[in-house]
Coordinates of C-alpha atoms in Angstrom, one line a residue:
D1 CA -49.7 -48.3 -10.3
Q2 CA -46.7 -45.9 -10.8
Y3 CA -48.3 -42.5 -8.5
F4 CA -46.6 -42.2 -5.6
L5 CA -48.3 -39.1 -4.2
P6 CA -51.4 -39.0 -2.4
T7 CA -55.2 -38.3 -4.3
D8 CA -56.8 -35.9 -1.5
S9 CA -58.3 -32.8 -1.7
D10 CA -54.8 -31.2 -0.6
E11 CA -53.0 -32.5 -3.3
W12 CA -55.1 -32.1 -5.9
T13 CA -54.7 -28.2 -4.1
R14 CA -51.4 -28.1 -5.0
L15 CA -51.3 -29.7 -8.3
D16 CA -53.7 -26.6 -9.6
K17 CA -51.6 -24.4 -7.9
Q18 CA -48.4 -25.7 -10.3
H19 CA -50.5 -25.2 -12.6
T20 CA -51.0 -22.3 -12.7
A21 CA -46.9 -21.3 -11.5
I22 CA -46.7 -23.5 -14.6
I23 CA -48.8 -21.2 -17.8
L24 CA -48.2 -18.2 -16.1
G25 CA -44.5 -19.2 -16.3
M26 CA -44.7 -20.3 -20.2
G27 CA -46.8 -17.6 -20.8
G28 CA -49.9 -19.4 -22.0
L29 CA -51.9 -23.1 -21.4
Y30 CA -49.7 -24.4 -24.1
P31 CA -46.1 -23.7 -25.1
A32 CA -46.0 -24.1 -29.8
A33 CA -49.5 -21.1 -29.3
E34 CA -49.3 -20.6 -32.1
Q35 CA -48.6 -24.3 -34.0
V36 CA -51.6 -25.2 -31.7
K37 CA -53.9 -23.0 -32.7
A38 CA -53.3 -23.4 -36.1
I39 CA -53.8 -27.0 -36.0
L40 CA -56.7 -26.9 -34.5
Q41 CA -58.4 -24.4 -36.9
P42 CA -61.8 -25.9 -36.9
E43 CA -62.2 -28.0 -40.5
P44 CA -65.2 -29.1 -41.9
G45 CA -65.4 -33.2 -42.2
N46 CA -62.8 -32.6 -40.1
A47 CA -62.9 -33.0 -36.0
K48 CA -60.7 -32.0 -33.8
R49 CA -59.7 -34.0 -30.8
V50 CA -56.7 -33.7 -27.8
L51 CA -55.1 -36.1 -25.8
D52 CA -54.3 -35.0 -22.4
L53 CA -52.0 -37.6 -20.6
G54 CA -51.1 -37.9 -17.0
C55 CA -54.0 -35.4 -16.6
G56 CA -53.7 -34.8 -12.6
T57 CA -56.9 -32.6 -11.7
G58 CA -58.1 -32.7 -15.4
V59 CA -57.5 -28.5 -14.7
W60 CA -55.5 -28.2 -18.1
A61 CA -57.8 -30.5 -20.4
V62 CA -61.0 -28.2 -18.7
E63 CA -59.5 -24.8 -19.7
M64 CA -58.3 -26.6 -23.1
A65 CA -62.1 -27.3 -24.1
K66 CA -63.2 -23.9 -23.2
E67 CA -60.6 -21.9 -25.4
F68 CA -61.3 -24.5 -28.3
P69 CA -64.8 -25.8 -28.4
H70 CA -65.3 -27.2 -31.1
A71 CA -62.4 -30.1 -30.4
E72 CA -63.3 -33.4 -28.3
V73 CA -61.0 -33.1 -25.1
I74 CA -59.7 -36.5 -23.5
G75 CA -57.9 -36.7 -20.2
V76 CA -56.0 -39.6 -19.0
D77 CA -54.8 -40.5 -15.1
L78 CA -54.1 -43.8 -13.0
S79 CA -57.0 -41.7 -10.3
P80 CA -60.3 -40.4 -10.8
C81 CA -60.1 -36.4 -11.6
P82 CA -61.6 -34.3 -8.5
I83 CA -64.5 -32.8 -11.4
S84 CA -68.2 -33.6 -11.1
A85 CA -70.0 -33.7 -13.8
E86 CA -72.3 -30.4 -13.6
E87 CA -68.3 -28.6 -14.0
L88 CA -67.7 -30.3 -17.6
P89 CA -67.6 -29.1 -20.9
V90 CA -69.6 -31.2 -22.9
N91 CA -66.4 -32.1 -25.0
C92 CA -64.6 -33.2 -22.5
R93 CA -64.3 -36.3 -21.0
F94 CA -61.7 -37.9 -18.3
E95 CA -60.5 -41.7 -18.3
V96 CA -58.9 -43.6 -15.9
D97 CA -56.0 -46.0 -17.7
D98 CA -52.5 -46.8 -17.2
L99 CA -50.5 -45.3 -19.8
N100 CA -47.8 -48.4 -19.0
L101 CA -50.3 -50.8 -20.3
G102 CA -50.0 -48.7 -24.4
L103 CA -52.2 -46.6 -26.3
S104 CA -52.9 -48.5 -29.2
H105 CA -56.7 -48.1 -29.0
F106 CA -56.1 -44.2 -29.0
E107 CA -53.3 -44.8 -32.2
N108 CA -53.6 -42.4 -35.0
Q109 CA -56.8 -40.0 -34.0
F110 CA -55.0 -37.0 -32.2
D111 CA -54.1 -33.8 -33.3
V112 CA -52.7 -32.6 -29.7
I113 CA -51.2 -34.3 -27.2
H114 CA -50.2 -33.0 -24.0
L115 CA -48.3 -34.2 -21.0
R116 CA -47.2 -32.7 -18.1
L117 CA -44.3 -33.8 -15.3
V118 CA -45.4 -37.8 -16.0
H119 CA -41.6 -38.4 -15.2
S120 CA -41.8 -40.6 -12.4
G121 CA -44.9 -42.9 -14.2
L122 CA -43.5 -43.5 -16.5
K123 CA -41.8 -48.0 -16.9
D124 CA -39.8 -47.8 -20.2
F125 CA -39.6 -44.2 -21.6
R126 CA -38.9 -44.5 -24.9
K127 CA -42.0 -47.3 -25.8
S128 CA -44.8 -44.7 -24.0
M129 CA -42.8 -42.0 -26.2
A130 CA -43.5 -44.1 -29.8
D131 CA -46.9 -45.5 -28.3
V132 CA -48.0 -41.0 -27.5
E133 CA -46.0 -40.2 -31.1
N134 CA -48.4 -43.5 -32.5
C135 CA -51.6 -41.3 -31.6
L136 CA -51.5 -38.8 -33.5
K137 CA -52.7 -38.1 -36.7
P138 CA -50.5 -36.8 -39.7
G139 CA -49.1 -33.4 -38.8
G140 CA -49.8 -33.6 -35.1
I141 CA -48.1 -32.0 -31.8
V142 CA -47.2 -33.5 -29.4
L143 CA -46.3 -30.6 -26.2
W144 CA -44.3 -33.0 -23.4
V145 CA -43.4 -30.1 -20.3
D146 CA -41.0 -32.2 -17.5
M147 CA -38.7 -30.8 -15.1
D148 CA -35.3 -31.9 -13.7
Y149 CA -34.4 -31.9 -9.8
D150 CA -31.3 -29.8 -9.9
L151 CA -31.9 -26.1 -7.6
Y152 CA -30.3 -22.8 -8.9
S153 CA -29.3 -20.0 -7.0
Q154 CA -30.7 -16.8 -9.2
D155 CA -28.3 -16.5 -11.8
T156 CA -29.3 -19.6 -13.5
F157 CA -25.9 -20.8 -14.4
V158 CA -24.9 -21.3 -11.3
H159 CA -26.2 -24.9 -10.0
M160 CA -26.8 -25.9 -6.2
P161 CA -25.8 -29.1 -5.2
T162 CA -27.9 -31.4 -3.3
A163 CA -27.6 -31.4 0.5
S164 CA -26.5 -34.4 2.3
E165 CA -24.8 -35.4 5.8
L166 CA -21.3 -35.6 4.3
H167 CA -22.1 -32.2 1.8
P168 CA -25.2 -30.0 4.6
S169 CA -24.2 -26.3 3.2
G170 CA -26.3 -27.7 0.1
A171 CA -29.7 -27.1 -0.8
W172 CA -32.1 -29.2 1.5
L173 CA -35.3 -28.2 -0.5
S174 CA -33.9 -30.1 -3.5
R175 CA -32.9 -33.7 -1.4
P176 CA -36.5 -35.1 -0.9
A177 CA -36.5 -34.3 -4.2
Y178 CA -33.2 -36.2 -5.1
E179 CA -35.1 -39.3 -2.9
M180 CA -38.0 -39.1 -5.1
R181 CA -36.3 -39.1 -7.8
R182 CA -34.2 -42.4 -6.7
S183 CA -36.6 -44.4 -5.1
A184 CA -39.1 -44.0 -8.1
A185 CA -36.3 -45.1 -10.1
L186 CA -35.8 -48.2 -7.5
G187 CA -40.0 -48.8 -8.0
G188 CA -39.3 -49.4 -12.0
S189 CA -39.4 -45.6 -12.9
D190 CA -37.5 -45.0 -16.2
V191 CA -36.9 -41.5 -15.1
H192 CA -33.0 -41.7 -15.8
T193 CA -33.4 -42.4 -19.5
M194 CA -36.1 -39.4 -19.5
E195 CA -33.6 -37.6 -18.3
K196 CA -31.4 -38.2 -21.0
V197 CA -34.4 -38.2 -24.2
L198 CA -35.2 -34.4 -23.1
D199 CA -31.4 -33.1 -22.3
E200 CA -29.8 -34.9 -24.3
E201 CA -31.0 -36.2 -27.4
G202 CA -34.3 -34.6 -28.1
L203 CA -37.5 -36.1 -29.2
W204 CA -36.4 -35.3 -32.6
T205 CA -34.6 -38.2 -32.8
S206 CA -37.6 -40.5 -33.2
P207 CA -38.4 -41.4 -36.2
R208 CA -42.1 -40.7 -36.1
M209 CA -41.2 -36.8 -35.9
D210 CA -40.3 -33.7 -38.1
P211 CA -36.1 -33.1 -37.1
D212 CA -37.3 -30.2 -38.5
T213 CA -40.6 -29.0 -36.9
C214 CA -39.5 -30.3 -33.3
K215 CA -38.5 -28.2 -30.6
T216 CA -36.5 -27.8 -27.3
A217 CA -36.9 -25.0 -24.5
S218 CA -35.7 -24.7 -21.0
M219 CA -38.0 -22.7 -18.3
Y220 CA -36.9 -21.3 -14.9
L221 CA -39.6 -20.4 -12.2
P222 CA -38.6 -18.7 -9.5
I223 CA -38.9 -20.2 -6.2
G224 CA -39.9 -17.8 -3.6
P225 CA -40.8 -14.0 -4.4
W226 CA -37.5 -13.2 -4.8
A227 CA -37.6 -12.3 -8.3
K228 CA -38.0 -8.7 -9.5
S229 CA -38.1 -6.6 -12.8
S230 CA -38.4 -2.8 -13.0
K231 CA -41.6 -3.2 -15.0
T232 CA -44.9 -3.2 -13.2
V233 CA -47.0 -6.4 -14.9
E234 CA -44.0 -8.9 -14.9
N235 CA -42.6 -7.7 -11.2
Q236 CA -46.4 -8.8 -10.6
Y237 CA -46.0 -12.2 -12.9
L238 CA -42.8 -13.3 -11.1
Q239 CA -44.2 -12.1 -7.2
Y240 CA -47.2 -14.1 -7.5
V241 CA -45.6 -17.2 -9.5
G242 CA -42.5 -17.3 -7.0
A243 CA -45.1 -17.4 -4.3
L244 CA -47.0 -20.2 -6.3
M245 CA -44.1 -22.1 -6.6
R246 CA -42.3 -22.6 -3.3
Q247 CA -46.5 -23.5 -1.9
D248 CA -45.9 -26.2 -4.6
I249 CA -42.8 -26.8 -3.1
L250 CA -43.3 -27.3 -0.2
S251 CA -46.0 -29.3 0.9
G252 CA -44.6 -31.3 -2.1
H253 CA -41.5 -32.0 -0.3
R254 CA -44.1 -33.3 2.5
A255 CA -46.1 -35.9 0.0
V256 CA -43.1 -37.7 -1.0
H257 CA -42.4 -39.2 2.3
P258 CA -44.7 -42.3 1.9
L259 CA -42.5 -43.5 -1.2
L260 CA -39.7 -42.5 0.6
I261 CA -40.1 -44.7 4.2
R262 CA -41.0 -47.3 1.4
S263 CA -38.0 -47.2 0.2
G264 CA -36.2 -47.9 3.5
W265 CA -35.6 -44.1 4.9
T266 CA -36.8 -43.5 8.6
K267 CA -39.6 -41.5 9.7
E268 CA -37.6 -39.2 11.3
V269 CA -35.0 -39.0 8.7
V270 CA -37.0 -37.2 5.7
N271 CA -39.0 -35.3 8.4
E272 CA -35.4 -33.6 9.4
W273 CA -35.3 -33.1 6.0
S274 CA -37.9 -31.7 5.6
D275 CA -37.5 -29.8 8.2
K276 CA -33.9 -28.0 6.7
A277 CA -35.4 -27.4 3.9
D278 CA -38.3 -25.5 5.4
L279 CA -36.0 -23.2 7.4
G280 CA -34.1 -22.9 4.1
S281 CA -36.3 -21.9 1.5

């Protein structure tokens, strides 16, 4: 069991807000929209299938099922999705499983595979990446969306170092996230390899992927409603996304307290970090 966060109503609410912020930031439910729509175009005699790995609350899978009613959408997570059967589209279902155990039962079955923020839960990133790619049909696409643990100032080229007792002027908001990353690695997560592959090597180095069509991009989301635009609609988007991300981060850094305490930090220390993060956000 590699899921380090709670599985309760507060966490599901946080994840749904996070989902909304991310899709607004991307400008849609998925990146590479033109390619995804072309791949999922209905074809007689060729059933389309979508796999959402680490599906969380199931909101992405459900929205994909509604957008592509001719496609079968399957969501997989360590924990049951908080969605009743009555709320599910007929072409959507969920399974409880652990990606680390392999995906051989899904090989060569899916046109689109989506993974988002599964970084801390994988024990062997390269093996999991190969397992995911093997689940694709020829011509299919993997959508891998993940994050780093760094914060930047309003100018995205200025890195904000993590605060510590020796460097109290750093960003206290990133301290719980930094410690979560470290604690996850100590607990068996292969998060460091994930960062190396996504940030330096790229998914196109895999022999299973087409280097000519494999693409990457970075997305910066504001934390808080500070971002402004002279365009009214764009300004509204920035304000809303910033507010959602602020709520996500402020509730998220307290959600990792149990993990940090299990890793050896005291309750008093992690509470102090979060209190300082709240003051600086």
